[in-house]
């Protein structure tokens, strides 16, 4: 991929050095009193770095509360000047960017529905050209890593170097425990592609429920995320949007206090050696594992040849069901989840079928 401008790690974003970096505030700015009261509460926790509030709200259906619009920027400016918290708002078009910059917003964030739309992304990127501003890009609503990367490229090509990402989960048709499925593998893959880029977790939109916030936030800390964006409202029950997932500033303070923070790397040499030794063992086991799969595939090969000679079909469902059933039962006794064994064995089985198909079709012998 071609990211032309350099991306600054969070540690180089002026004042934003805390780990985890905490961005908090209401889903939506509703009234001046609500904005200020929430900001005072958050400031009092001593743990919030940046104040967030949506003033233009992208709603799934019309006739929901669509935000107070530009007048909310005046309220946020007060939060910045009188309470001393840097501010961030969501922008979804050129007008939003210009208005936000005019009011001294410190960081602009791009919502999940906007990241999914390349036209909107390009328009926003053009409007940001030349601005010295931080930009946070939420993951697109659909689990598409390339689309997320495309959004980073557009912003980066506009000359912005303070770019961070917000992992807020992915839409699903089925109702699940989560409002948006976390699909942790996607941000993990993103981090391996762009190791320097700051990654912030948004447990509010992943969970959709205040009861899930702690678990999701802890998982993000365990995965070494740089920060958290959590919705907080002075009176969550009465919130005009996303009431179920918001918590009071006091509750947010307690949540942050109870997080277990881990170091990305061991401190001293001794710890490093222990970790190194354990990793060596893992490498050795992984090699063994690959050797075993190789041996298994050699037998699959012989079976394939036998089937070819005797003109027998590749797939025999009853045999397969027997294997998977036995393996799931054995795995459960070893403390391995049924879901994992099911997925792992299905992948191995698929690979075996592919090998045998190649033999039957004469590509392999
Ligand atoms: C929000 O942060 O309030 C919001 C609208 O989020 P998302 O774009 O993740 O849906
Ligand atoms: Mn919200």
PDB file of C-alpha atoms in Angstrom, residues 43-162:
ATOM      1  CA  UNK A  43     -12.814  16.417  34.185  1.00  0.00           C
ATOM      2  CA  UNK A  44     -13.320  15.529  37.864  1.00  0.00           C
ATOM      3  CA  UNK A  45     -12.422  11.900  37.234  1.00  0.00           C
ATOM      4  CA  UNK A  46      -8.929  13.127  36.336  1.00  0.00           C
ATOM      5  CA  UNK A  47      -8.742  10.315  33.791  1.00  0.00           C
ATOM      6  CA  UNK A  48     -10.284  11.795  30.672  1.00  0.00           C
ATOM      7  CA  UNK A  49      -7.990  13.305  28.036  1.00  0.00           C
ATOM      8  CA  UNK A  50     -10.387  14.423  25.303  1.00  0.00           C
ATOM      9  CA  UNK A  51     -14.083  15.344  25.276  1.00  0.00           C
ATOM     10  CA  UNK A  52     -16.284  13.911  22.546  1.00  0.00           C
ATOM     11  CA  UNK A  53     -19.820  14.816  21.489  1.00  0.00           C
ATOM     12  CA  UNK A  54     -21.720  14.283  18.259  1.00  0.00           C
ATOM     13  CA  UNK A  55     -23.449  17.375  16.918  1.00  0.00           C
ATOM     14  CA  UNK A  56     -24.306  16.016  13.459  1.00  0.00           C
ATOM     15  CA  UNK A  57     -25.611  12.518  14.009  1.00  0.00           C
ATOM     16  CA  UNK A  58     -25.777   9.981  11.178  1.00  0.00           C
ATOM     17  CA  UNK A  59     -28.889   8.029  12.073  1.00  0.00           C
ATOM     18  CA  UNK A  60     -29.887   4.729  10.529  1.00  0.00           C
ATOM     19  CA  UNK A  61     -33.530   5.822  10.150  1.00  0.00           C
ATOM     20  CA  UNK A  62     -34.977   9.309   9.532  1.00  0.00           C
ATOM     21  CA  UNK A  63     -36.994  11.047  12.255  1.00  0.00           C
ATOM     22  CA  UNK A  64     -34.504  10.124  14.957  1.00  0.00           C
ATOM     23  CA  UNK A  65     -32.649  12.954  16.692  1.00  0.00           C
ATOM     24  CA  UNK A  66     -30.109  14.120  14.116  1.00  0.00           C
ATOM     25  CA  UNK A  67     -28.022  16.350  16.335  1.00  0.00           C
ATOM     26  CA  UNK A  68     -28.173  20.003  17.364  1.00  0.00           C
ATOM     27  CA  UNK A  69     -25.905  21.126  14.503  1.00  0.00           C
ATOM     28  CA  UNK A  70     -23.420  23.994  14.527  1.00  0.00           C
ATOM     29  CA  UNK A  71     -24.782  25.666  17.656  1.00  0.00           C
ATOM     30  CA  UNK A  72     -23.319  22.754  19.643  1.00  0.00           C
ATOM     31  CA  UNK A  73     -19.839  23.852  18.560  1.00  0.00           C
ATOM     32  CA  UNK A  74     -20.172  26.929  20.772  1.00  0.00           C
ATOM     33  CA  UNK A  75     -20.904  24.673  23.772  1.00  0.00           C
ATOM     34  CA  UNK A  76     -17.899  22.510  22.977  1.00  0.00           C
ATOM     35  CA  UNK A  77     -15.681  25.572  22.678  1.00  0.00           C
ATOM     36  CA  UNK A  78     -16.669  26.391  26.270  1.00  0.00           C
ATOM     37  CA  UNK A  79     -15.634  22.871  27.329  1.00  0.00           C
ATOM     38  CA  UNK A  80     -12.258  23.499  25.766  1.00  0.00           C
ATOM     39  CA  UNK A  81     -11.757  27.007  27.118  1.00  0.00           C
ATOM     40  CA  UNK A  82     -13.430  26.863  30.518  1.00  0.00           C
ATOM     41  CA  UNK A  83     -13.007  23.231  31.539  1.00  0.00           C
ATOM     42  CA  UNK A  84      -9.735  22.664  29.739  1.00  0.00           C
ATOM     43  CA  UNK A  85     -10.461  19.481  27.807  1.00  0.00           C
ATOM     44  CA  UNK A  86      -9.488  19.202  24.130  1.00  0.00           C
ATOM     45  CA  UNK A  87     -12.556  18.465  21.990  1.00  0.00           C
ATOM     46  CA  UNK A  88     -13.483  16.105  19.180  1.00  0.00           C
ATOM     47  CA  UNK A  89     -16.578  15.933  16.956  1.00  0.00           C
ATOM     48  CA  UNK A  90     -17.743  13.726  14.121  1.00  0.00           C
ATOM     49  CA  UNK A  91     -17.589  15.198  10.612  1.00  0.00           C
ATOM     50  CA  UNK A  92     -19.269  13.736   7.567  1.00  0.00           C
ATOM     51  CA  UNK A  93     -19.003  16.426   4.881  1.00  0.00           C
ATOM     52  CA  UNK A  94     -17.132  19.585   3.814  1.00  0.00           C
ATOM     53  CA  UNK A  95     -19.356  21.955   5.779  1.00  0.00           C
ATOM     54  CA  UNK A  96     -18.817  19.983   8.994  1.00  0.00           C
ATOM     55  CA  UNK A  97     -15.034  20.151   8.554  1.00  0.00           C
ATOM     56  CA  UNK A  98     -15.003  23.924   7.942  1.00  0.00           C
ATOM     57  CA  UNK A  99     -17.345  24.640  10.856  1.00  0.00           C
ATOM     58  CA  UNK A 100     -15.401  22.420  13.244  1.00  0.00           C
ATOM     59  CA  UNK A 101     -12.069  23.993  12.267  1.00  0.00           C
ATOM     60  CA  UNK A 102     -13.554  27.478  12.695  1.00  0.00           C
ATOM     61  CA  UNK A 103     -14.495  26.643  16.287  1.00  0.00           C
ATOM     62  CA  UNK A 104     -11.062  25.252  17.165  1.00  0.00           C
ATOM     63  CA  UNK A 105     -12.020  21.585  17.420  1.00  0.00           C
ATOM     64  CA  UNK A 106      -8.806  19.672  18.177  1.00  0.00           C
ATOM     65  CA  UNK A 107      -9.567  16.316  16.623  1.00  0.00           C
ATOM     66  CA  UNK A 108     -12.105  15.384  13.961  1.00  0.00           C
ATOM     67  CA  UNK A 109     -13.516  11.894  13.896  1.00  0.00           C
ATOM     68  CA  UNK A 110     -15.041  10.108  10.956  1.00  0.00           C
ATOM     69  CA  UNK A 111     -18.009   7.853  11.662  1.00  0.00           C
ATOM     70  CA  UNK A 112     -18.358   4.244  10.588  1.00  0.00           C
ATOM     71  CA  UNK A 113     -20.987   4.945   7.921  1.00  0.00           C
ATOM     72  CA  UNK A 114     -18.801   7.655   6.404  1.00  0.00           C
ATOM     73  CA  UNK A 115     -15.604   5.553   6.313  1.00  0.00           C
ATOM     74  CA  UNK A 116     -17.549   3.064   4.189  1.00  0.00           C
ATOM     75  CA  UNK A 117     -18.206   5.744   1.536  1.00  0.00           C
ATOM     76  CA  UNK A 118     -15.187   6.673  -0.640  1.00  0.00           C
ATOM     77  CA  UNK A 119     -16.903   9.760  -2.146  1.00  0.00           C
ATOM     78  CA  UNK A 120     -17.605  11.201   1.297  1.00  0.00           C
ATOM     79  CA  UNK A 121     -14.093  10.286   2.466  1.00  0.00           C
ATOM     80  CA  UNK A 122     -12.504  12.101  -0.468  1.00  0.00           C
ATOM     81  CA  UNK A 123     -14.673  15.172   0.060  1.00  0.00           C
ATOM     82  CA  UNK A 124     -13.718  15.300   3.748  1.00  0.00           C
ATOM     83  CA  UNK A 125     -10.027  14.747   2.966  1.00  0.00           C
ATOM     84  CA  UNK A 126     -10.081  17.629   0.470  1.00  0.00           C
ATOM     85  CA  UNK A 127     -11.666  19.916   3.055  1.00  0.00           C
ATOM     86  CA  UNK A 128      -8.932  19.066   5.577  1.00  0.00           C
ATOM     87  CA  UNK A 129      -6.002  19.903   3.298  1.00  0.00           C
ATOM     88  CA  UNK A 130      -3.443  22.056   5.078  1.00  0.00           C
ATOM     89  CA  UNK A 131      -5.114  21.849   8.500  1.00  0.00           C
ATOM     90  CA  UNK A 132      -2.951  20.939  11.488  1.00  0.00           C
ATOM     91  CA  UNK A 133      -5.436  18.597  13.054  1.00  0.00           C
ATOM     92  CA  UNK A 134      -5.750  15.082  14.446  1.00  0.00           C
ATOM     93  CA  UNK A 135      -8.127  12.751  12.622  1.00  0.00           C
ATOM     94  CA  UNK A 136      -9.642   9.577  14.013  1.00  0.00           C
ATOM     95  CA  UNK A 137     -11.130   7.169  11.494  1.00  0.00           C
ATOM     96  CA  UNK A 138     -13.697   4.679  12.745  1.00  0.00           C
ATOM     97  CA  UNK A 139     -13.769   1.299  11.071  1.00  0.00           C
ATOM     98  CA  UNK A 140     -16.328   1.022   8.232  1.00  0.00           C
ATOM     99  CA  UNK A 141     -19.642  -0.616   9.208  1.00  0.00           C
ATOM    100  CA  UNK A 142     -18.780  -3.612   7.013  1.00  0.00           C
ATOM    101  CA  UNK A 143     -15.784  -5.801   7.853  1.00  0.00           C
ATOM    102  CA  UNK A 144     -13.605  -4.578   4.994  1.00  0.00           C
ATOM    103  CA  UNK A 145      -9.989  -3.907   5.919  1.00  0.00           C
ATOM    104  CA  UNK A 146      -9.131  -2.477   2.476  1.00  0.00           C
ATOM    105  CA  UNK A 147     -11.920   0.098   2.714  1.00  0.00           C
ATOM    106  CA  UNK A 148     -10.590   1.184   6.109  1.00  0.00           C
ATOM    107  CA  UNK A 149      -7.065   1.435   4.676  1.00  0.00           C
ATOM    108  CA  UNK A 150      -8.426   3.413   1.714  1.00  0.00           C
ATOM    109  CA  UNK A 151      -9.892   5.956   4.124  1.00  0.00           C
ATOM    110  CA  UNK A 152      -6.500   6.298   5.872  1.00  0.00           C
ATOM    111  CA  UNK A 153      -4.805   6.822   2.503  1.00  0.00           C
ATOM    112  CA  UNK A 154      -7.239   9.571   1.499  1.00  0.00           C
ATOM    113  CA  UNK A 155      -6.665  11.465   4.761  1.00  0.00           C
ATOM    114  CA  UNK A 156      -2.931  10.851   4.647  1.00  0.00           C
ATOM    115  CA  UNK A 157      -2.732  12.048   1.031  1.00  0.00           C
ATOM    116  CA  UNK A 158      -4.355  15.300   2.171  1.00  0.00           C
ATOM    117  CA  UNK A 159      -1.204  15.942   4.226  1.00  0.00           C
ATOM    118  CA  UNK A 160      -2.579  14.929   7.636  1.00  0.00           C
ATOM    119  CA  UNK A 161      -0.065  12.991   9.733  1.00  0.00           C
ATOM    120  CA  UNK A 162      -1.897  12.739  13.046  1.00  0.00           C
TER     121      UNK A 162
END
